[in-house]
Coordinates of C-alpha atoms in Angstrom, one line a residue:
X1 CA -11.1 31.4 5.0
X2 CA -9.0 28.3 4.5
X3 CA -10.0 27.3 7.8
X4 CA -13.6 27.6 7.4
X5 CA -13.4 25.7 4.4
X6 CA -11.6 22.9 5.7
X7 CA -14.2 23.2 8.6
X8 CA -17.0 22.4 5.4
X9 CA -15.5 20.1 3.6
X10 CA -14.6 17.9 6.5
X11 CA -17.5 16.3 7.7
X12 CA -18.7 15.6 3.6
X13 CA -15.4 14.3 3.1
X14 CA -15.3 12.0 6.5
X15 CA -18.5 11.0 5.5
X16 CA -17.6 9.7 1.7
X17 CA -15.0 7.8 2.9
X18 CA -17.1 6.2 6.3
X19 CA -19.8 4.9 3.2
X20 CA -17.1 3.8 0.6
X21 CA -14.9 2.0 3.3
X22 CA -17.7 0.5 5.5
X23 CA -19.9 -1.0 2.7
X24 CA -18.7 -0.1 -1.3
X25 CA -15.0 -1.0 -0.9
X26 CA -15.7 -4.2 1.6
X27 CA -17.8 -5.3 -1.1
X28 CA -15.4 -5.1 -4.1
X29 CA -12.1 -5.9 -2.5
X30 CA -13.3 -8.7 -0.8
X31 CA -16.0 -9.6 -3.8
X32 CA -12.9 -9.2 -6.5
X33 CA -10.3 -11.1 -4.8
X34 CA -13.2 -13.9 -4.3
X35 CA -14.4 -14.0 -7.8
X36 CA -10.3 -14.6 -8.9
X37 CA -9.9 -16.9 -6.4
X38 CA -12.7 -19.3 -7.8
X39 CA -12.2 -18.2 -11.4
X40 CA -8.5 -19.4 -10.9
X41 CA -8.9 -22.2 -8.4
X42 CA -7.0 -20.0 -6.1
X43 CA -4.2 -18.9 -7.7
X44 CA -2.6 -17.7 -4.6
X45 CA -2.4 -21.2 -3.0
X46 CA -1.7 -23.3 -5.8
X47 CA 1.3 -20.8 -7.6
X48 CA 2.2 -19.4 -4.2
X49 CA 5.5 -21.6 -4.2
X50 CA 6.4 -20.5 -8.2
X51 CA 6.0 -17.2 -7.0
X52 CA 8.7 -17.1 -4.2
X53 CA 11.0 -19.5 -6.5
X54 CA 10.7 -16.7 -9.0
X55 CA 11.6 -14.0 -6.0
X56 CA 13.5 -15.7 -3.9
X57 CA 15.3 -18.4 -6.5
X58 CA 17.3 -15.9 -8.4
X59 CA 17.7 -12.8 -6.1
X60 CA 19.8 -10.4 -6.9
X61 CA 20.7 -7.0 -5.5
X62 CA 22.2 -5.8 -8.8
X63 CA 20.0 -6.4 -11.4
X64 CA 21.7 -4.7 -13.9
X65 CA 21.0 -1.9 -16.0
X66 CA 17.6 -2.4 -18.2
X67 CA 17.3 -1.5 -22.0
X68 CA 13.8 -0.3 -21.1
X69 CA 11.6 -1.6 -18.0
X70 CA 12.5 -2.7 -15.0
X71 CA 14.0 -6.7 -14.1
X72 CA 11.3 -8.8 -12.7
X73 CA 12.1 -8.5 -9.5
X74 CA 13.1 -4.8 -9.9
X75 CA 9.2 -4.6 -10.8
X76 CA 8.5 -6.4 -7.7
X77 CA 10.7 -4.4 -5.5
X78 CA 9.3 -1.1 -7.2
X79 CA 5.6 -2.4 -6.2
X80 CA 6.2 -3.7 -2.8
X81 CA 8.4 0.2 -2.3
X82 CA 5.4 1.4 -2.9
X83 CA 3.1 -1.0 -0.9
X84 CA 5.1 -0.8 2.7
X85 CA 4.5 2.5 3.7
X86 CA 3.1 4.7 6.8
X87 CA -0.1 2.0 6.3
X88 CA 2.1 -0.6 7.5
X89 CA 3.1 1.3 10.9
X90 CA 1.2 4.1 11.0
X91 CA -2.4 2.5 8.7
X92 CA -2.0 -0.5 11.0
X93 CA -1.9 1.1 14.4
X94 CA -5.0 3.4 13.3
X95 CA -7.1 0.4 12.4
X96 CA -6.1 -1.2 16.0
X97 CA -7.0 1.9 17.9
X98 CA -10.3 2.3 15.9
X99 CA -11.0 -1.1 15.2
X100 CA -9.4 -3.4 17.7
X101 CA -7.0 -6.0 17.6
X102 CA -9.6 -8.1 15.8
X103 CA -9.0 -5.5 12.6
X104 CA -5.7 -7.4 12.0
X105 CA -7.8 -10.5 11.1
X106 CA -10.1 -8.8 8.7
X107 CA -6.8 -7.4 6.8
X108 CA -5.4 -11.1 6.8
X109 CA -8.8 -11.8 5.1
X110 CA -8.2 -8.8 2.2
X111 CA -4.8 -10.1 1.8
X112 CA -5.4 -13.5 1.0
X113 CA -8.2 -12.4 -1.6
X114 CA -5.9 -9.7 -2.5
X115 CA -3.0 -11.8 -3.9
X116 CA -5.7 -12.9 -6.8
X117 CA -6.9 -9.5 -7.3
X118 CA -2.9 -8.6 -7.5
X119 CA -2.0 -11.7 -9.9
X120 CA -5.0 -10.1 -12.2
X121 CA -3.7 -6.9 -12.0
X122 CA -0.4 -7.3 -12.9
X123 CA -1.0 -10.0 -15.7
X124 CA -3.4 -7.9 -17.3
X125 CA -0.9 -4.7 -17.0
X126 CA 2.0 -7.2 -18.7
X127 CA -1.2 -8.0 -21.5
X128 CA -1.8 -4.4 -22.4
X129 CA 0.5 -2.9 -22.0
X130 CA 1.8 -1.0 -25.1
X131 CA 5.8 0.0 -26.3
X132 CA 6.0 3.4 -28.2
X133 CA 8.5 4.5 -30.8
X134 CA 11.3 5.2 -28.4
X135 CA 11.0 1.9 -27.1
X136 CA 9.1 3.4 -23.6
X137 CA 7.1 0.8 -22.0
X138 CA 3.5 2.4 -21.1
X139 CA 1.1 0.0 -19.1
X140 CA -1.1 0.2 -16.1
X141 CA -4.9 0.1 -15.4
X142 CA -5.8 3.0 -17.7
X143 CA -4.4 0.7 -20.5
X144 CA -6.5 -2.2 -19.4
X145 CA -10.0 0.0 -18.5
X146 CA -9.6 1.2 -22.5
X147 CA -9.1 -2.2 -23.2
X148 CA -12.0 -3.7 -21.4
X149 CA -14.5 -1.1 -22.3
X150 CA -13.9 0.7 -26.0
X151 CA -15.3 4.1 -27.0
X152 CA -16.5 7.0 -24.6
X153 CA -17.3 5.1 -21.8
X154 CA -13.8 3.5 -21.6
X155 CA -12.1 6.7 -22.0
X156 CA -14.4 8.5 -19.3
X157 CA -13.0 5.5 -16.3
X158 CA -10.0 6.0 -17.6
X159 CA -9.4 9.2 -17.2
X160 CA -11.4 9.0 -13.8
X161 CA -9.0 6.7 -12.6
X162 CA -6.0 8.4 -14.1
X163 CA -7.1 11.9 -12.1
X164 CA -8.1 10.1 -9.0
X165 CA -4.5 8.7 -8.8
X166 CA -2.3 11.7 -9.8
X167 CA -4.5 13.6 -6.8
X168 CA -4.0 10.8 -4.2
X169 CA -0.6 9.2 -4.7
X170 CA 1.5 11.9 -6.7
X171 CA 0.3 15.2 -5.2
X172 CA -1.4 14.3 -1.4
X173 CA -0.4 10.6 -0.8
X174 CA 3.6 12.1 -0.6
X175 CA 2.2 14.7 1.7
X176 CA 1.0 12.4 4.1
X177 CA 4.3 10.2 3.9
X178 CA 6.3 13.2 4.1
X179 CA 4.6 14.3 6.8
X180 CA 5.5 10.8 8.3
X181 CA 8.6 11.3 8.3
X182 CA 8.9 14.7 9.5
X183 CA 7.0 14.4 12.6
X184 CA 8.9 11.2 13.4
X185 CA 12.3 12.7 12.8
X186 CA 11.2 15.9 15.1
X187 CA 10.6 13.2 17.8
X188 CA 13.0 11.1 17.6
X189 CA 16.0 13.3 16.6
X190 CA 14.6 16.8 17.2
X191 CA 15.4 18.0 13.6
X192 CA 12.6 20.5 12.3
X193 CA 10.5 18.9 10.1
X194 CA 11.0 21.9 7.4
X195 CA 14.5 20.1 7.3
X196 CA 13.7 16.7 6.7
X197 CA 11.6 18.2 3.7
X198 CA 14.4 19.9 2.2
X199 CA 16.6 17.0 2.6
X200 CA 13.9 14.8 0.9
X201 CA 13.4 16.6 -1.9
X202 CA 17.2 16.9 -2.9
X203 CA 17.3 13.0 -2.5
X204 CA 14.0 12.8 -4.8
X205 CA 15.2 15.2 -7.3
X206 CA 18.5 13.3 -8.2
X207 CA 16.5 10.2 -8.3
X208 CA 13.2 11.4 -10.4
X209 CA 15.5 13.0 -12.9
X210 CA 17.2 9.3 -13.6
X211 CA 13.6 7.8 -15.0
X212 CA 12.8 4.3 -14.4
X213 CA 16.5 2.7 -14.5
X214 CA 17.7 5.0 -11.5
X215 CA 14.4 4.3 -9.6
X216 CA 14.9 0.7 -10.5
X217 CA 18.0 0.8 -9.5
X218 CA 17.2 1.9 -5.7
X219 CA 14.3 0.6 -5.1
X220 CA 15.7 -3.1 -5.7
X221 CA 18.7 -2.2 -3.2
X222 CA 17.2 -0.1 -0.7
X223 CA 13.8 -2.6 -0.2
X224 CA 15.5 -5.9 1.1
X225 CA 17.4 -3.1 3.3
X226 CA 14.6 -1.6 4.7
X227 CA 12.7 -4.9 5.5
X228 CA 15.9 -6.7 7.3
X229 CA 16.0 -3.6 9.6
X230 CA 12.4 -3.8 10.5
X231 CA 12.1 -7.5 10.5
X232 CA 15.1 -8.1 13.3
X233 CA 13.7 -4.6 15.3
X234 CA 10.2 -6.3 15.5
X235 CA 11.4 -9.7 16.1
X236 CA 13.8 -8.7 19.0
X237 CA 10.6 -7.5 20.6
X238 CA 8.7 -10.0 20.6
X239 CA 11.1 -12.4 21.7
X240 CA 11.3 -10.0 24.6
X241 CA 7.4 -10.6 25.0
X242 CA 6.5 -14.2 23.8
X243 CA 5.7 -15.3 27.2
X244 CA 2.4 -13.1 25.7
X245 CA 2.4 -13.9 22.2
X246 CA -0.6 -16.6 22.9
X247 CA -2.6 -14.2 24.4
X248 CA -1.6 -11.9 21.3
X249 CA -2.9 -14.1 18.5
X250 CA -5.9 -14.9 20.7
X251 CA -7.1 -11.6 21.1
X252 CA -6.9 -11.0 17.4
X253 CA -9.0 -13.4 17.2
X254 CA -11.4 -13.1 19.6
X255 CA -11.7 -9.5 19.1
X256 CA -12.6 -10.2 15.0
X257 CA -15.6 -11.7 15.8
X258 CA -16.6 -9.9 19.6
X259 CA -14.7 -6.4 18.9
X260 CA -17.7 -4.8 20.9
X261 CA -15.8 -6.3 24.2
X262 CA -12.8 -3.5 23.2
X263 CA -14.2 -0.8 21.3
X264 CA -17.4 -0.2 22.9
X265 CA -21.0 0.2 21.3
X266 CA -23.5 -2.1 19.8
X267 CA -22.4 -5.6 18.1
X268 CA -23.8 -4.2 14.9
X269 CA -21.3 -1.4 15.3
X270 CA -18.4 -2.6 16.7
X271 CA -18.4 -5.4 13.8
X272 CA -18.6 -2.7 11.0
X273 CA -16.2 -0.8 12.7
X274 CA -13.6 -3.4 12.6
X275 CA -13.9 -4.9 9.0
X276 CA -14.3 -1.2 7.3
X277 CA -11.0 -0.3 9.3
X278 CA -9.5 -3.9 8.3
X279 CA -10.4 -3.1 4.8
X280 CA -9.5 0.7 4.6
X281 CA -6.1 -0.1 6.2
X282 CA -5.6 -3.1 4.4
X283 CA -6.1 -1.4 1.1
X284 CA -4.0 1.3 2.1
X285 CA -1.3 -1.1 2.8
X286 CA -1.4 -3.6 0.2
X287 CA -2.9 -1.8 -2.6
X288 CA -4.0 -4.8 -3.7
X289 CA -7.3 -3.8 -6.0
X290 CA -6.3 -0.1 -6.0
X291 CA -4.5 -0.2 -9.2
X292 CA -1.8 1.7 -8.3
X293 CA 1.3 -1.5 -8.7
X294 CA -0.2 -2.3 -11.7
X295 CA 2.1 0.6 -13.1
X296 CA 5.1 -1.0 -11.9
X297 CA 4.5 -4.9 -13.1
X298 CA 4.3 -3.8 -16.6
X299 CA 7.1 -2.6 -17.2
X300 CA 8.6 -5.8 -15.9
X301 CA 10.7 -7.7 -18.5
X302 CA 9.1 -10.5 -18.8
X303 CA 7.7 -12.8 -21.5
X304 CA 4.8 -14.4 -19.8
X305 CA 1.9 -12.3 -18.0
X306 CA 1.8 -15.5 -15.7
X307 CA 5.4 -14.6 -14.4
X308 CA 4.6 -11.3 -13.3
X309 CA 1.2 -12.3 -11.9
X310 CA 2.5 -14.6 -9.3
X311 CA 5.6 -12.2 -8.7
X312 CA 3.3 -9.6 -7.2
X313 CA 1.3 -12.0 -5.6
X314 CA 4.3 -12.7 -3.1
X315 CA 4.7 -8.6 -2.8
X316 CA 1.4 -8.5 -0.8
X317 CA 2.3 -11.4 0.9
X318 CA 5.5 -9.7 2.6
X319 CA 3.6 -6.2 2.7
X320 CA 0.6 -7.7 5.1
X321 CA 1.8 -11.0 5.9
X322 CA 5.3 -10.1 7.1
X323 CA 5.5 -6.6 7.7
X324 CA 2.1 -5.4 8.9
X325 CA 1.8 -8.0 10.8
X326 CA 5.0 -8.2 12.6
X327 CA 4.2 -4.5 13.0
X328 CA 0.8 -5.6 14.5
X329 CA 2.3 -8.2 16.9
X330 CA 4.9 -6.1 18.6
X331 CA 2.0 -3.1 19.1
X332 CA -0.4 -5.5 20.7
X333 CA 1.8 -8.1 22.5
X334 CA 3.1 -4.3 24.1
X335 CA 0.3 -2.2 24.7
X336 CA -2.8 -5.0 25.2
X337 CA -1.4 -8.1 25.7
X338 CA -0.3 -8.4 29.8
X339 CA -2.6 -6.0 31.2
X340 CA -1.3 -3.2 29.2
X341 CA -1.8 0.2 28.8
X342 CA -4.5 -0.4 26.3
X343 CA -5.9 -4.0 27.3
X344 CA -9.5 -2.3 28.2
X345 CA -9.5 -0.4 25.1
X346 CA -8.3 2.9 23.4
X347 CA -11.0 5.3 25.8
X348 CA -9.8 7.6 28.8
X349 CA -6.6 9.1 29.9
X350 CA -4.5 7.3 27.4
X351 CA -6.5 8.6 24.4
X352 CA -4.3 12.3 25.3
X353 CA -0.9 10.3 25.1
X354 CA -1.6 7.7 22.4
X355 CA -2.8 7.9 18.9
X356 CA -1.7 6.0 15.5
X357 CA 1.2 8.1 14.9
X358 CA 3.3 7.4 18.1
X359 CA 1.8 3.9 19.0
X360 CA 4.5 2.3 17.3
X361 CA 7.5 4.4 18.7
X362 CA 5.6 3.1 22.3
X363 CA 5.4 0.1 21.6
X364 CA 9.1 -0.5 20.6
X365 CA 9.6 1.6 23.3
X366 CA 8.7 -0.7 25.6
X367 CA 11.7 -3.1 24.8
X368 CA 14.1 -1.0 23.5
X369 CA 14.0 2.1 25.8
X370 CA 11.6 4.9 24.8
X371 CA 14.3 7.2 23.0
X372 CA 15.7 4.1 21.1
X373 CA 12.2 3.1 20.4
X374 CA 11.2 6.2 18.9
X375 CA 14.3 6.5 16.8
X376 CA 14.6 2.6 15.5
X377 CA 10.5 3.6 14.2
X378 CA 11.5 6.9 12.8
X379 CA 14.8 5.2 10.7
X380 CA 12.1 2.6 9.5
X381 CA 9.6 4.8 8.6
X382 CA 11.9 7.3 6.7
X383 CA 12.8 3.9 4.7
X384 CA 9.2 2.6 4.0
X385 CA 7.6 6.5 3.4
X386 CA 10.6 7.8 1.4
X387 CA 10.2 4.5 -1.0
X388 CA 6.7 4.6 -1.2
X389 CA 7.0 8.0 -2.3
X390 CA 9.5 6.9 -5.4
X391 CA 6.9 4.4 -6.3
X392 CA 4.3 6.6 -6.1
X393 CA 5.7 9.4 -7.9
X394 CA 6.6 7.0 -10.7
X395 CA 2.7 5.9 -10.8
X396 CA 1.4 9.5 -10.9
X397 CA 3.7 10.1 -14.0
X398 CA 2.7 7.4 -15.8
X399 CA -0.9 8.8 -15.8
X400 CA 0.2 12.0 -15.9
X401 CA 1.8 11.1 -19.1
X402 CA -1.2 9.7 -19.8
X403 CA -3.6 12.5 -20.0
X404 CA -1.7 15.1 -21.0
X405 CA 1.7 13.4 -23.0
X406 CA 5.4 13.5 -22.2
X407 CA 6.1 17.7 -22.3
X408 CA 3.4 17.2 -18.9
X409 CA 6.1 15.2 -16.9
X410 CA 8.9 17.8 -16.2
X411 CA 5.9 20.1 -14.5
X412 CA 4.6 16.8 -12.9
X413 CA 7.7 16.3 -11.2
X414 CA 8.2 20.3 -9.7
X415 CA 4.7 19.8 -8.3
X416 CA 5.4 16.8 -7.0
X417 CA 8.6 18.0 -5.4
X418 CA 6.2 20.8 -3.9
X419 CA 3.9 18.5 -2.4
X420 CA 6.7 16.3 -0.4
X421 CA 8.0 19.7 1.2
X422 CA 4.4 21.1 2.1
X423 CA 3.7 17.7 3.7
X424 CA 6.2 18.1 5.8
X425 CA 5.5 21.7 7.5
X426 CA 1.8 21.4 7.7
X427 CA -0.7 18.6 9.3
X428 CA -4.2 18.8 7.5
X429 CA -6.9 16.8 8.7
X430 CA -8.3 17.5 5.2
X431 CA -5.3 16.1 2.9
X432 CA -5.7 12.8 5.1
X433 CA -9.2 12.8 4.4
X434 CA -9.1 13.8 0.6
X435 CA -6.3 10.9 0.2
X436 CA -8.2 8.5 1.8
X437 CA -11.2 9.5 -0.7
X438 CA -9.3 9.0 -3.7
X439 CA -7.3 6.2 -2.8
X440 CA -11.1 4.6 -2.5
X441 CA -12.6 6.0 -5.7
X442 CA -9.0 4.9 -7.6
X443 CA -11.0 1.1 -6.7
X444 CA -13.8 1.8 -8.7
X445 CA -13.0 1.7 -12.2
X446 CA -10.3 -0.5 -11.8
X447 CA -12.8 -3.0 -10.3
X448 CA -15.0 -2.9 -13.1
X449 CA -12.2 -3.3 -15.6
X450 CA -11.0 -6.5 -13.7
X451 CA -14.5 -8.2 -13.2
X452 CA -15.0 -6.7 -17.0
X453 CA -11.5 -9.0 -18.3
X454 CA -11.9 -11.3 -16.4
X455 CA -11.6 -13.9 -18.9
X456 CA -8.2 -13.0 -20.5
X457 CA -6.5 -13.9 -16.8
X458 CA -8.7 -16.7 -16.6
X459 CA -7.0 -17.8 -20.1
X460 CA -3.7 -16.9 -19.0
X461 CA -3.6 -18.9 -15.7
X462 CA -4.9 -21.8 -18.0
X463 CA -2.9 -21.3 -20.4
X464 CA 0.1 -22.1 -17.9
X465 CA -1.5 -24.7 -15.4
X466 CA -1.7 -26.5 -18.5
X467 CA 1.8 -25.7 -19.8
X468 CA 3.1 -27.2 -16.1
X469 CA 1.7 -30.8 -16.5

């Protein structure tokens, strides 16, 4: 029975998320992040450098324990935990194989934009956010939708938003980075999945039951950890191949604008095919316009909504910018670049050896030795799915929270536990799909709220330009 109703739902479900990626969330992603940019003369460019000073001026490791909140930068690291994730390795090397090489470009595009859809974000979470009686800090995008739009209507996209979240973050979005990090594990190591799960939810236990100041706490150490590793893995590669790093860059470019020359099919097609996957993959990555760091900036410690807002900005720079594409660079300078395995596209015999999970663990291979290869991706992606999972926990709480008040979270966080062990003993084509789904109806009301308040961040950025002269 539960196969045939997989079997069902499916095809309705591939087919929600084909229309919402290929022409609904194309058009507010990229039609948000435009409108911000020219509302704020392109915040991104012109408080780029403010932002890293902020970052990168005074970073710390320790930032000490927090009355309530988080630090700034423990906000920051909390956010960009739970923006590099399996849609850095494994997101990205899906949107290659499906889109080409030239899908890289089209989630450099949703980036840039993205960074003013994140500063508006994450001012407006620091703006609305509200402090109970306890002290609790309580912000996020269901604060700002009920701030944006009063009454009924408010409370419906709210509470939309607040369900689609729990759903694909808390419950299936840990699944599928569970399942990550199972299935890598088994390859690399040989450990049983089952295990990894067991071990995973001990770890996520000790650290759920310390609320925000224990997540904090990690997520501000173990983040600068996890991207050092990656960051001297990829580049050791591809100083190993930069005799091909020109041809690298070029076919990302070429293929943007010609992927029909890779992929196969009509023009028409092949185009679609590569900005939907550069926009479903880039959302997925960066989160930018989702609404799900929002949760994370607020309860940043800060007096200014301006501070925060160019803080996250510089998390989606070093999620896409950095990471992703570093990932990016060593998987086609590998596999297409040099007459490689892949360098007439993903079609024929290699289709039954290569798909998005192991294309990284090959590509690395290809320097390191395919056993190291497989285990340097499978230590990277434990770090980026296990911290994505803190994050995301933390963001389905919050709405939990939300909905149905504070007794809610202890049964919240058993379920949630659930989840992460399920993902890892069982691959369903279905929890994919139906994460996908409500990662892309999450945009929706959040996009509304954002166009809708526009004019506070407008104010705030402003308010501080002004401030600067």
């Amino acid at each position: 029975m539960v196969q045939q109703l997989e079997a069902a739902l499916l095809p309705v479900v591939n087919a929600l998320n084909d229309y919402l990626s290929s022409y609904i969330l194309v058009f507010l992603l990229i039609g948000v992040g435009l409108f911000y940019s020219i509302r704020t003369r392109f915040v991104q460019v012109r408080c780029f450098g403010e932002g890293m000073k902020k970052v990168f001026g005074n970073l710390s490791l320790r930032g000490g324990a927090q009355a309530q909140g988080m630090s700034s930068f423990q906000a920051l690291a909390t956010a960009i935990a739970a923006q590099v994730g399996t849609g850095n390795i494994v997101g990205a090397s899906g949107a290659i194989l499906t889109g080409g090489p030239g899908a890289i470009f089209w989630m450099w595009i949703i980036a840039f934009f993205g960074m003013a859809t994140i500063y508006a974000e994450a001012t407006l979470a620091i703006h609305t956010r509200v402090i109970d009686q306890d002290g609790h800090i309580h912000g996020g995008p269901v604060y700002y939708i009920t701030t944006a739009f009063r009454g009924a209507f408010g409370k419906f996209l709210a509470g939309f938003f607040a369900v689609a979240i729990i759903l694909a973050l808390g419950f299936m979005g840990c699944m599928v980075q569970s399942n990550s990090i199972g299935s890598t594990f088994q390859t690399a190591f040989g450990v049983p999945s089952w295990v990894m799960g067991v071990v995973l939810v001990v770890i996520c236990a000790f650290i759920f039951l310390g609320g925000v100041q224990r997540l904090a706490a990690v997520t501000e150490k173990l983040v600068p950890i996890m991207a050092a590793i990656f960051l001297l893995g990829a580049v050791a590669v591809l100083v190993a191949r930069i005799a091909y790093l020109p041809e690298t860059f070029a076919m990302i470019f070429r293929y943007a604008f010609q992927p029909q020359a890779i992929i196969g099919g009509g023009f028409g097609y092949a185009i679609k095919t590569a900005i939907s996957q550069g926009a479903k993959r880039g959302l997925f990555s960066n989160e930018a316009g989702m609404g799900s760091t929002p949760h994370a900036h607020a309860q940043a410690n800060v007096k200014d909504p301006h501070e925060q807002g160019v803080v996250a900005m510089v998390g989606v720079f070093i999620d896409t910018f950095v990471v992703l594409t570093l990932n990016a660079l060593v998987v086609i300078s590998t596999l297409y670049a040099g007459g490689g395995p892949l360098a007439g596209g993903y079609v024929g015999d290699v289709t039954a050896t290569l798909n998005s999970a192991n294309l990284a663990q090959t590509a690395f291979g290809t320097v390191f030795g395919a056993h190291f290869g497989a285990i340097f991706v499978a230590i990277c992606l434990f770090f980026f799915a296990f911290s994505t999972v803190l994050g995301w926990n933390l963001f389905g709480k919050i709405n939990v929270m939300y909905l149905f008040g504070k007794k809610a979270a202890p049964v919240y966080g058993v379920l949630a536990l659930v989840f992460i062990f399920l993902g890892t003993t069982m691959s369903n084509d279905l929890v994919w799909g139906l994460t996908d789904l409500f990662n892309n109806l999450m945009v929706i009301p959040n996009a509304i709220a954002l166009f809708a308040l526009s004019s506070i961040v407008v104010g705030i950025a402003k308010r501080r330009g002004n401030a600067l002269k």
